[in-house]
Amino acid sequence: MKFIQLIWGIAFIFSFPTLAQTKATVSIQNNSDLDRKEAVVSVKWDAVLSHFPQIDTTNFVVINLATKKQVSYQLEHLGNTSIQNLLVQVDVKAKSTLLLSIQKGKAAAIITKTYARYVPERKDDFAWENDKIAFRTYGKALEKQVGDAYGFDVWVKRTDRMILNERYKLADYHVDHGDGLDYYHVGFSLGAGNMAPYINDTIRYSGNYHHWKVLDNGPLRSTFQLMYDTWNAGGIQVKATKTISIDAGSQLNRIENQFTFDGNKPMPVVVGIIKRPEAGNILLNEQLGIVGYWEPTFEKDGTTGVGAILTTPVINMLVNKQQLLAKTTVKNNESIVYYAGAAWNKAGKITNSKKWFDYLNDFNQSIKNPLIVTVK
């Protein structure tokens, strides 16, 4: 009799892990005074597996425990075959905690909110977008040709749909057909927040990117790499890889650059924003590392706000006839991360310089006060 009781006791004890394997709970804590809206939050996949090892990646849902509604998600691979992170898009009020449940179930269709691709039909462009804004940069096929540009280009939009393929197919993207257009001028500048070596007080532009690789492509985050051939940067041989991520709901890209160059000394670099001849509104905050520019209105096409946020110490900021520049340094073969992007007044959300500069300041606060994620 005691033997049978022992067997039942062992079975009872070991039934708990089986129950624990049916779900995991994610806690997202916001300790800041800032509401986090449409935030794409990363949850380590290993942490999910440790609490829900039997999860079926083709048959699970993420539930907001307060509203009981499904939350949009993405399995992020970062170029690997295995899953690295679970991405969720949520709103988290200031000084509050949001609880999510990961459990078995059929997920509702998730709307694509980010997209990136190589565009061979348009001379090696690489273009990317989210539900707020779009960008492109130029490849080797356009280098030293008419229309070449060194920096990042902005494609403004006033729709949450993905529009890149439509615009390239239409081949008339300098005209607003109801969802936005390309009226941003880059030329021989860093455009909307590109970075380049700054040797002897001179910007040392690279050639256009040569190779590319998409690491993830939506629906909530698209990440890709652009590789640049070695160039002579004022007597220093430099090679660069730029890893760019765009999240749903964000006006800014996360840009992680890795420069390889000769020598052990840090190399000066600048993040730049092209300046227009007409008057615009400028924000330069060296202490916080924020550069903001609300361009002059361009006739019927509206007004673009452009900005960048550096996460490394800023040596100084300056404005010349052509660009707004923020100077910092990088170490050989070490990553440097910053954020850059744009907004358009005709999208109806950020309609003046104050709103744009407030957005940049709030974004900076969100970087400095990241959401705290735990899984149990």
mmCIF file of C-alpha atoms in Angstrom:
data_model
loop_
_atom_site.group_PDB
_atom_site.id
_atom_site.type_symbol
_atom_site.label_atom_id
_atom_site.label_comp_id
_atom_site.label_asym_id
_atom_site.label_seq_id
_atom_site.Cartn_x
_atom_site.Cartn_y
_atom_site.Cartn_z
ATOM 1 C CA MET A 1 0.000 0.000 0.000
ATOM 2 C CA LYS A 2 2.816 2.377 0.901
ATOM 3 C CA PHE A 3 4.529 1.513 -2.383
ATOM 4 C CA ILE A 4 1.387 2.481 -4.355
ATOM 5 C CA GLN A 5 1.072 5.747 -2.398
ATOM 6 C CA LEU A 6 4.714 6.512 -3.192
ATOM 7 C CA ILE A 7 4.133 5.961 -6.906
ATOM 8 C CA TRP A 8 1.066 8.251 -6.843
ATOM 9 C CA GLY A 9 3.054 10.843 -4.921
ATOM 10 C CA ILE A 10 5.863 10.810 -7.479
ATOM 11 C CA ALA A 11 3.347 11.084 -10.327
ATOM 12 C CA PHE A 12 1.665 14.026 -8.589
ATOM 13 C CA ILE A 13 4.955 15.869 -8.121
ATOM 14 C CA PHE A 14 6.093 15.357 -11.692
ATOM 15 C CA SER A 15 2.743 16.531 -13.045
ATOM 16 C CA PHE A 16 3.616 20.154 -12.200
ATOM 17 C CA PRO A 17 6.366 20.583 -14.814
ATOM 18 C CA THR A 18 3.943 19.208 -17.361
ATOM 19 C CA LEU A 19 1.425 21.888 -16.406
ATOM 20 C CA ALA A 20 4.141 24.551 -16.419
ATOM 21 C CA GLN A 21 5.015 23.680 -19.999
ATOM 22 C CA THR A 22 1.651 24.850 -21.322
ATOM 23 C CA LYS A 23 2.349 28.597 -21.065
ATOM 24 C CA ALA A 24 4.767 31.338 -20.076
ATOM 25 C CA THR A 25 4.102 34.770 -18.606
ATOM 26 C CA VAL A 26 5.989 37.856 -19.767
ATOM 27 C CA SER A 27 6.234 40.913 -17.541
ATOM 28 C CA ILE A 28 7.083 44.260 -19.231
ATOM 29 C CA GLN A 29 7.843 46.954 -16.681
ATOM 30 C CA ASN A 30 7.986 50.667 -17.489
ATOM 31 C CA ASN A 31 9.743 52.566 -14.699
ATOM 32 C CA SER A 32 9.879 55.858 -16.586
ATOM 33 C CA ASP A 33 7.489 58.816 -16.577
ATOM 34 C CA LEU A 34 6.873 58.318 -20.292
ATOM 35 C CA ASP A 35 4.047 56.285 -21.817
ATOM 36 C CA ARG A 36 5.468 53.796 -24.293
ATOM 37 C CA LYS A 37 3.150 53.568 -27.283
ATOM 38 C CA GLU A 38 3.482 51.039 -30.120
ATOM 39 C CA ALA A 39 6.747 49.826 -28.588
ATOM 40 C CA VAL A 40 8.355 46.773 -30.164
ATOM 41 C CA VAL A 41 9.722 44.793 -27.226
ATOM 42 C CA SER A 42 12.270 41.978 -27.465
ATOM 43 C CA VAL A 43 11.858 38.843 -25.328
ATOM 44 C CA LYS A 44 14.752 36.364 -25.280
ATOM 45 C CA TRP A 45 13.602 33.150 -26.918
ATOM 46 C CA ASP A 46 15.741 31.059 -24.572
ATOM 47 C CA ALA A 47 13.807 32.551 -21.663
ATOM 48 C CA VAL A 48 10.520 31.579 -23.305
ATOM 49 C CA LEU A 49 11.761 28.026 -23.893
ATOM 50 C CA SER A 50 12.934 27.682 -20.307
ATOM 51 C CA HIS A 51 9.348 28.151 -19.104
ATOM 52 C CA PHE A 52 7.480 26.755 -22.108
ATOM 53 C CA PRO A 53 9.794 24.104 -23.631
ATOM 54 C CA GLN A 54 6.991 22.377 -25.532
ATOM 55 C CA ILE A 55 5.904 25.513 -27.390
ATOM 56 C CA ASP A 56 4.834 24.947 -30.987
ATOM 57 C CA THR A 57 6.141 27.899 -33.001
ATOM 58 C CA THR A 58 3.363 27.423 -35.547
ATOM 59 C CA ASN A 59 0.565 27.296 -33.000
ATOM 60 C CA PHE A 60 0.822 29.825 -30.195
ATOM 61 C CA VAL A 61 -0.642 33.182 -29.254
ATOM 62 C CA VAL A 62 0.420 36.106 -27.087
ATOM 63 C CA ILE A 63 -2.415 37.423 -24.919
ATOM 64 C CA ASN A 64 -2.600 40.752 -23.094
ATOM 65 C CA LEU A 65 -3.821 39.591 -19.669
ATOM 66 C CA ALA A 66 -5.531 42.935 -18.975
ATOM 67 C CA THR A 67 -7.567 43.125 -22.199
ATOM 68 C CA LYS A 68 -7.633 39.381 -23.042
ATOM 69 C CA LYS A 69 -6.793 40.329 -26.629
ATOM 70 C CA GLN A 70 -4.085 38.908 -28.867
ATOM 71 C CA VAL A 71 -0.845 40.844 -29.270
ATOM 72 C CA SER A 72 1.021 41.022 -32.591
ATOM 73 C CA TYR A 73 4.361 39.227 -32.546
ATOM 74 C CA GLN A 74 7.341 38.214 -34.659
ATOM 75 C CA LEU A 75 9.983 35.523 -34.293
ATOM 76 C CA GLU A 76 13.322 37.275 -34.799
ATOM 77 C CA HIS A 77 16.249 35.295 -36.233
ATOM 78 C CA LEU A 78 18.925 37.981 -36.755
ATOM 79 C CA GLY A 79 20.211 36.071 -39.759
ATOM 80 C CA ASN A 80 20.394 32.741 -37.899
ATOM 81 C CA THR A 81 18.424 29.575 -38.579
ATOM 82 C CA SER A 82 17.367 29.399 -34.930
ATOM 83 C CA ILE A 83 14.995 31.850 -33.248
ATOM 84 C CA GLN A 84 16.764 34.519 -31.193
ATOM 85 C CA ASN A 85 13.935 36.665 -29.826
ATOM 86 C CA LEU A 86 10.193 36.976 -29.628
ATOM 87 C CA LEU A 87 9.149 40.504 -30.611
ATOM 88 C CA VAL A 88 5.828 41.915 -29.405
ATOM 89 C CA GLN A 89 4.257 45.311 -30.066
ATOM 90 C CA VAL A 90 2.559 46.803 -27.016
ATOM 91 C CA ASP A 91 1.544 49.978 -25.209
ATOM 92 C CA VAL A 92 2.895 50.313 -21.670
ATOM 93 C CA LYS A 93 1.785 53.256 -19.559
ATOM 94 C CA ALA A 94 4.273 55.191 -17.444
ATOM 95 C CA LYS A 95 5.126 53.648 -14.068
ATOM 96 C CA SER A 96 3.214 50.470 -14.849
ATOM 97 C CA THR A 97 3.693 46.801 -15.694
ATOM 98 C CA LEU A 98 2.079 44.903 -18.549
ATOM 99 C CA LEU A 99 1.550 41.147 -18.313
ATOM 100 C CA LEU A 100 1.397 38.897 -21.366
ATOM 101 C CA SER A 101 0.641 35.196 -21.603
ATOM 102 C CA ILE A 102 2.293 32.985 -24.220
ATOM 103 C CA GLN A 103 0.076 29.961 -24.715
ATOM 104 C CA LYS A 104 -1.155 27.452 -27.228
ATOM 105 C CA GLY A 105 -3.610 28.804 -29.784
ATOM 106 C CA LYS A 106 -4.183 29.958 -33.319
ATOM 107 C CA ALA A 107 -2.720 33.410 -33.887
ATOM 108 C CA ALA A 108 -4.743 35.986 -35.753
ATOM 109 C CA ALA A 109 -3.289 37.323 -38.992
ATOM 110 C CA ILE A 110 -0.517 39.810 -38.239
ATOM 111 C CA ILE A 111 -0.374 42.925 -40.399
ATOM 112 C CA THR A 112 3.000 43.611 -42.016
ATOM 113 C CA LYS A 113 4.323 46.898 -40.644
ATOM 114 C CA THR A 114 7.958 46.800 -41.798
ATOM 115 C CA TYR A 115 9.606 45.789 -45.041
ATOM 116 C CA ALA A 116 13.060 45.967 -46.636
ATOM 117 C CA ARG A 117 14.485 44.842 -49.942
ATOM 118 C CA TYR A 118 17.233 45.113 -52.510
ATOM 119 C CA VAL A 119 15.945 46.868 -55.641
ATOM 120 C CA PRO A 120 18.010 45.660 -58.626
ATOM 121 C CA GLU A 121 15.537 47.103 -61.120
ATOM 122 C CA ARG A 122 16.432 50.614 -59.897
ATOM 123 C CA LYS A 123 20.248 50.544 -60.098
ATOM 124 C CA ASP A 124 20.886 48.630 -56.865
ATOM 125 C CA ASP A 125 18.836 50.746 -54.495
ATOM 126 C CA PHE A 126 18.220 49.281 -51.080
ATOM 127 C CA ALA A 127 14.921 50.497 -49.634
ATOM 128 C CA TRP A 128 13.099 49.989 -46.353
ATOM 129 C CA GLU A 129 9.951 51.226 -44.631
ATOM 130 C CA ASN A 130 7.550 50.858 -41.749
ATOM 131 C CA ASP A 131 4.015 52.058 -41.137
ATOM 132 C CA LYS A 132 5.247 55.643 -40.596
ATOM 133 C CA ILE A 133 8.078 56.478 -43.001
ATOM 134 C CA ALA A 134 10.378 55.029 -45.692
ATOM 135 C CA PHE A 135 14.047 55.304 -46.697
ATOM 136 C CA ARG A 136 16.493 54.214 -49.339
ATOM 137 C CA THR A 137 20.204 54.273 -50.055
ATOM 138 C CA TYR A 138 22.226 53.744 -53.188
ATOM 139 C CA GLY A 139 24.306 50.897 -54.553
ATOM 140 C CA LYS A 140 27.318 50.522 -56.830
ATOM 141 C CA ALA A 141 25.273 50.680 -60.026
ATOM 142 C CA LEU A 142 24.511 54.367 -59.376
ATOM 143 C CA GLU A 143 27.945 55.335 -58.080
ATOM 144 C CA LYS A 144 29.399 58.384 -59.878
ATOM 145 C CA GLN A 145 26.358 58.495 -62.139
ATOM 146 C CA VAL A 146 23.789 61.280 -62.514
ATOM 147 C CA GLY A 147 21.506 61.161 -59.488
ATOM 148 C CA ASP A 148 24.064 59.562 -57.168
ATOM 149 C CA ALA A 149 23.914 60.525 -53.480
ATOM 150 C CA TYR A 150 26.011 59.596 -50.453
ATOM 151 C CA GLY A 151 23.479 59.805 -47.645
ATOM 152 C CA PHE A 152 20.171 58.244 -46.655
ATOM 153 C CA ASP A 153 17.128 59.311 -48.659
ATOM 154 C CA VAL A 154 13.654 59.787 -47.146
ATOM 155 C CA TRP A 155 10.405 58.713 -48.762
ATOM 156 C CA VAL A 156 7.595 60.411 -46.855
ATOM 157 C CA LYS A 157 4.290 58.602 -46.497
ATOM 158 C CA ARG A 158 0.838 59.168 -45.022
ATOM 159 C CA THR A 159 -0.430 55.624 -45.014
ATOM 160 C CA ASP A 160 0.377 52.653 -42.802
ATOM 161 C CA ARG A 161 0.469 50.365 -45.855
ATOM 162 C CA MET A 162 3.750 49.122 -47.300
ATOM 163 C CA ILE A 163 4.277 51.222 -50.428
ATOM 164 C CA LEU A 164 7.825 50.593 -51.678
ATOM 165 C CA ASN A 165 6.943 48.026 -54.299
ATOM 166 C CA GLU A 166 4.031 50.112 -55.561
ATOM 167 C CA ARG A 167 6.176 53.218 -55.931
ATOM 168 C CA TYR A 168 9.011 51.461 -57.724
ATOM 169 C CA LYS A 169 6.541 49.782 -60.075
ATOM 170 C CA LEU A 170 4.802 53.073 -60.788
ATOM 171 C CA ALA A 171 8.195 54.772 -61.334
ATOM 172 C CA ASP A 172 6.658 58.154 -60.585
ATOM 173 C CA TYR A 173 7.543 58.521 -56.924
ATOM 174 C CA HIS A 174 8.456 62.204 -57.104
ATOM 175 C CA VAL A 175 4.720 62.930 -57.341
ATOM 176 C CA ASP A 176 2.262 62.418 -54.477
ATOM 177 C CA HIS A 177 -0.401 59.975 -55.633
ATOM 178 C CA GLY A 178 -2.198 60.088 -52.304
ATOM 179 C CA ASP A 179 0.156 58.176 -50.008
ATOM 180 C CA GLY A 180 3.299 60.352 -50.103
ATOM 181 C CA LEU A 181 6.323 60.820 -52.334
ATOM 182 C CA ASP A 182 10.069 61.296 -52.604
ATOM 183 C CA TYR A 183 10.840 64.995 -52.533
ATOM 184 C CA TYR A 184 13.803 64.804 -50.148
ATOM 185 C CA HIS A 185 17.085 65.989 -51.674
ATOM 186 C CA VAL A 186 20.284 64.235 -50.570
ATOM 187 C CA GLY A 187 23.010 65.053 -53.109
ATOM 188 C CA PHE A 188 26.603 64.859 -51.934
ATOM 189 C CA SER A 189 25.764 64.944 -48.236
ATOM 190 C CA LEU A 190 25.005 62.505 -45.451
ATOM 191 C CA GLY A 191 21.313 63.076 -46.138
ATOM 192 C CA ALA A 192 19.004 61.930 -43.353
ATOM 193 C CA GLY A 193 21.521 60.753 -40.781
ATOM 194 C CA ASN A 194 24.260 58.737 -42.442
ATOM 195 C CA MET A 195 27.661 58.458 -40.691
ATOM 196 C CA ALA A 196 31.139 58.885 -42.169
ATOM 197 C CA PRO A 197 34.744 59.386 -40.997
ATOM 198 C CA TYR A 198 35.663 62.989 -40.229
ATOM 199 C CA ILE A 199 39.405 63.324 -40.773
ATOM 200 C CA ASN A 200 41.140 66.717 -40.553
ATOM 201 C CA ASP A 201 37.744 68.419 -40.287
ATOM 202 C CA THR A 202 36.618 66.919 -43.585
ATOM 203 C CA ILE A 203 33.892 64.317 -44.211
ATOM 204 C CA ARG A 204 35.454 61.286 -45.899
ATOM 205 C CA TYR A 205 32.596 59.741 -47.820
ATOM 206 C CA SER A 206 32.617 56.078 -48.741
ATOM 207 C CA GLY A 207 31.481 54.757 -52.059
ATOM 208 C CA ASN A 208 27.982 53.332 -52.272
ATOM 209 C CA TYR A 209 27.255 50.039 -50.557
ATOM 210 C CA HIS A 210 28.401 46.948 -52.461
ATOM 211 C CA HIS A 211 26.862 43.945 -50.689
ATOM 212 C CA TRP A 212 23.693 43.452 -48.672
ATOM 213 C CA LYS A 213 22.035 40.877 -46.451
ATOM 214 C CA VAL A 214 18.514 40.781 -44.981
ATOM 215 C CA LEU A 215 18.530 39.349 -41.447
ATOM 216 C CA ASP A 216 14.785 39.656 -40.691
ATOM 217 C CA ASN A 217 11.914 41.068 -42.711
ATOM 218 C CA GLY A 218 8.862 41.966 -40.670
ATOM 219 C CA PRO A 219 6.133 42.012 -39.740
ATOM 220 C CA LEU A 220 7.256 44.127 -36.735
ATOM 221 C CA ARG A 221 10.971 44.629 -37.361
ATOM 222 C CA SER A 222 13.123 44.486 -40.479
ATOM 223 C CA THR A 223 16.894 44.271 -40.114
ATOM 224 C CA PHE A 224 19.506 44.237 -42.856
ATOM 225 C CA GLN A 225 23.215 44.787 -43.386
ATOM 226 C CA LEU A 226 24.982 46.950 -45.943
ATOM 227 C CA MET A 227 28.663 46.279 -46.638
ATOM 228 C CA TYR A 228 30.990 48.939 -48.057
ATOM 229 C CA ASP A 229 34.269 48.370 -49.889
ATOM 230 C CA THR A 230 37.477 49.744 -48.415
ATOM 231 C CA TRP A 231 38.047 53.445 -49.137
ATOM 232 C CA ASN A 232 40.693 56.049 -48.441
ATOM 233 C CA ALA A 233 39.437 58.266 -45.604
ATOM 234 C CA GLY A 234 42.014 61.046 -45.509
ATOM 235 C CA GLY A 235 44.935 58.639 -45.520
ATOM 236 C CA ILE A 236 43.213 55.947 -43.431
ATOM 237 C CA GLN A 237 42.010 52.768 -45.125
ATOM 238 C CA VAL A 238 38.464 52.167 -43.872
ATOM 239 C CA LYS A 239 35.908 49.419 -44.404
ATOM 240 C CA ALA A 240 32.361 49.472 -43.001
ATOM 241 C CA THR A 241 29.372 47.279 -42.271
ATOM 242 C CA LYS A 242 26.108 48.997 -41.337
ATOM 243 C CA THR A 243 23.304 47.032 -39.667
ATOM 244 C CA ILE A 244 20.006 48.896 -39.842
ATOM 245 C CA SER A 245 16.755 47.987 -38.070
ATOM 246 C CA ILE A 246 13.388 49.641 -38.444
ATOM 247 C CA ASP A 247 10.572 48.889 -35.985
ATOM 248 C CA ALA A 248 6.863 49.238 -36.512
ATOM 249 C CA GLY A 249 5.552 52.480 -35.073
ATOM 250 C CA SER A 250 8.918 54.255 -35.013
ATOM 251 C CA GLN A 251 10.091 57.312 -36.954
ATOM 252 C CA LEU A 252 13.744 56.381 -36.349
ATOM 253 C CA ASN A 253 16.061 53.601 -37.479
ATOM 254 C CA ARG A 254 18.492 51.863 -35.170
ATOM 255 C CA ILE A 255 21.864 51.967 -36.938
ATOM 256 C CA GLU A 256 24.817 49.897 -35.795
ATOM 257 C CA ASN A 257 28.040 50.645 -37.658
ATOM 258 C CA GLN A 258 31.280 48.719 -37.509
ATOM 259 C CA PHE A 259 34.326 50.412 -39.025
ATOM 260 C CA THR A 260 37.542 48.531 -39.654
ATOM 261 C CA PHE A 261 40.619 50.698 -40.139
ATOM 262 C CA ASP A 262 44.362 50.929 -39.573
ATOM 263 C CA GLY A 263 45.799 51.921 -36.213
ATOM 264 C CA ASN A 264 44.726 51.706 -32.583
ATOM 265 C CA LYS A 265 43.542 55.273 -32.075
ATOM 266 C CA PRO A 266 39.809 56.086 -32.128
ATOM 267 C CA MET A 267 38.668 57.574 -35.422
ATOM 268 C CA PRO A 268 36.518 60.736 -35.551
ATOM 269 C CA VAL A 269 33.166 60.303 -37.300
ATOM 270 C CA VAL A 270 30.130 62.503 -37.877
ATOM 271 C CA VAL A 271 26.418 61.890 -38.239
ATOM 272 C CA GLY A 272 25.013 64.406 -40.682
ATOM 273 C CA ILE A 273 21.729 65.931 -41.829
ATOM 274 C CA ILE A 274 21.584 67.979 -45.008
ATOM 275 C CA LYS A 275 20.621 71.616 -44.471
ATOM 276 C CA ARG A 276 18.437 73.609 -46.868
ATOM 277 C CA PRO A 277 19.279 77.149 -48.074
ATOM 278 C CA GLU A 278 15.976 78.463 -46.708
ATOM 279 C CA ALA A 279 15.371 78.942 -42.990
ATOM 280 C CA GLY A 280 14.385 75.931 -40.910
ATOM 281 C CA ASN A 281 14.287 75.111 -37.187
ATOM 282 C CA ILE A 282 17.366 73.473 -35.652
ATOM 283 C CA LEU A 283 17.892 71.559 -32.400
ATOM 284 C CA LEU A 284 21.466 70.859 -31.265
ATOM 285 C CA ASN A 285 21.842 69.246 -27.834
ATOM 286 C CA GLU A 286 25.422 68.092 -27.358
ATOM 287 C CA GLN A 287 24.818 66.864 -23.820
ATOM 288 C CA LEU A 288 21.981 64.553 -24.825
ATOM 289 C CA GLY A 289 23.379 63.775 -28.268
ATOM 290 C CA ILE A 290 20.279 64.953 -30.151
ATOM 291 C CA VAL A 291 20.312 66.655 -33.555
ATOM 292 C CA GLY A 292 16.964 67.805 -34.889
ATOM 293 C CA TYR A 293 15.971 69.670 -38.022
ATOM 294 C CA TRP A 294 12.550 70.861 -39.108
ATOM 295 C CA GLU A 295 13.052 71.726 -42.744
ATOM 296 C CA PRO A 296 11.579 74.737 -44.507
ATOM 297 C CA THR A 297 8.287 73.936 -46.180
ATOM 298 C CA PHE A 298 8.778 72.733 -49.743
ATOM 299 C CA GLU A 299 5.938 74.314 -51.685
ATOM 300 C CA LYS A 300 2.949 71.966 -51.940
ATOM 301 C CA ASP A 301 4.880 68.894 -50.769
ATOM 302 C CA GLY A 302 4.940 69.830 -47.105
ATOM 303 C CA THR A 303 7.628 69.752 -44.431
ATOM 304 C CA THR A 304 10.018 67.015 -43.381
ATOM 305 C CA GLY A 305 11.534 66.671 -39.938
ATOM 306 C CA VAL A 306 14.873 64.868 -39.737
ATOM 307 C CA GLY A 307 16.776 63.854 -36.628
ATOM 308 C CA ALA A 308 19.493 61.729 -35.075
ATOM 309 C CA ILE A 309 20.274 60.544 -31.544
ATOM 310 C CA LEU A 310 23.799 59.463 -30.632
ATOM 311 C CA THR A 311 24.428 57.009 -27.806
ATOM 312 C CA THR A 312 28.169 57.750 -27.554
ATOM 313 C CA PRO A 313 29.661 60.967 -26.116
ATOM 314 C CA VAL A 314 29.437 63.877 -28.543
ATOM 315 C CA ILE A 315 32.631 65.889 -28.996
ATOM 316 C CA ASN A 316 30.787 68.781 -30.577
ATOM 317 C CA MET A 317 27.993 69.747 -32.946
ATOM 318 C CA LEU A 318 28.249 72.245 -35.764
ATOM 319 C CA VAL A 319 26.253 73.719 -38.620
ATOM 320 C CA ASN A 320 27.920 74.626 -41.879
ATOM 321 C CA LYS A 321 26.407 75.826 -45.135
ATOM 322 C CA GLN A 322 25.500 72.316 -46.185
ATOM 323 C CA GLN A 323 24.888 70.139 -43.123
ATOM 324 C CA LEU A 324 24.177 69.737 -39.425
ATOM 325 C CA LEU A 325 26.921 67.555 -37.963
ATOM 326 C CA ALA A 326 27.373 65.703 -34.671
ATOM 327 C CA LYS A 327 30.919 64.504 -34.031
ATOM 328 C CA THR A 328 31.951 61.475 -32.004
ATOM 329 C CA THR A 329 34.599 58.735 -32.242
ATOM 330 C CA VAL A 330 34.664 55.027 -33.051
ATOM 331 C CA LYS A 331 37.151 52.294 -32.214
ATOM 332 C CA ASN A 332 38.567 49.875 -34.739
ATOM 333 C CA ASN A 333 36.272 46.912 -35.363
ATOM 334 C CA GLU A 334 33.879 47.872 -32.536
ATOM 335 C CA SER A 335 30.194 48.629 -33.049
ATOM 336 C CA ILE A 336 28.740 52.094 -32.583
ATOM 337 C CA VAL A 337 24.964 52.505 -32.271
ATOM 338 C CA TYR A 338 22.865 55.560 -33.008
ATOM 339 C CA TYR A 339 19.353 56.355 -34.230
ATOM 340 C CA ALA A 340 18.259 58.438 -37.209
ATOM 341 C CA GLY A 341 15.072 59.033 -39.137
ATOM 342 C CA ALA A 342 12.391 61.418 -40.264
ATOM 343 C CA ALA A 343 8.745 62.496 -40.113
ATOM 344 C CA TRP A 344 6.354 64.301 -42.464
ATOM 345 C CA ASN A 345 3.827 66.912 -41.441
ATOM 346 C CA LYS A 346 1.247 65.672 -43.962
ATOM 347 C CA ALA A 347 1.085 62.321 -42.171
ATOM 348 C CA GLY A 348 -0.924 64.261 -39.606
ATOM 349 C CA LYS A 349 0.859 63.199 -36.384
ATOM 350 C CA ILE A 350 4.030 65.301 -36.164
ATOM 351 C CA THR A 351 2.987 68.589 -37.726
ATOM 352 C CA ASN A 352 5.463 71.191 -36.440
ATOM 353 C CA SER A 353 8.985 71.593 -35.094
ATOM 354 C CA LYS A 354 7.934 71.449 -31.433
ATOM 355 C CA LYS A 355 6.222 68.094 -31.896
ATOM 356 C CA TRP A 356 9.243 66.770 -33.788
ATOM 357 C CA PHE A 357 11.770 67.915 -31.203
ATOM 358 C CA ASP A 358 9.536 66.568 -28.423
ATOM 359 C CA TYR A 359 9.448 63.234 -30.248
ATOM 360 C CA LEU A 360 13.253 63.129 -30.406
ATOM 361 C CA ASN A 361 13.558 63.999 -26.714
ATOM 362 C CA ASP A 362 11.017 61.339 -25.740
ATOM 363 C CA PHE A 363 12.749 58.767 -27.940
ATOM 364 C CA ASN A 364 16.030 59.593 -26.227
ATOM 365 C CA GLN A 365 14.382 59.054 -22.844
ATOM 366 C CA SER A 366 13.091 55.669 -23.994
ATOM 367 C CA ILE A 367 16.635 54.649 -24.971
ATOM 368 C CA LYS A 368 17.989 55.663 -21.577
ATOM 369 C CA ASN A 369 15.098 54.003 -19.694
ATOM 370 C CA PRO A 370 14.509 50.690 -21.463
ATOM 371 C CA LEU A 371 11.526 48.540 -20.602
ATOM 372 C CA ILE A 372 12.392 45.714 -18.207
ATOM 373 C CA VAL A 373 11.363 42.296 -19.503
ATOM 374 C CA THR A 374 11.112 39.141 -17.386
ATOM 375 C CA VAL A 375 9.694 35.730 -18.198
ATOM 376 C CA LYS A 376 8.180 33.360 -15.661
#
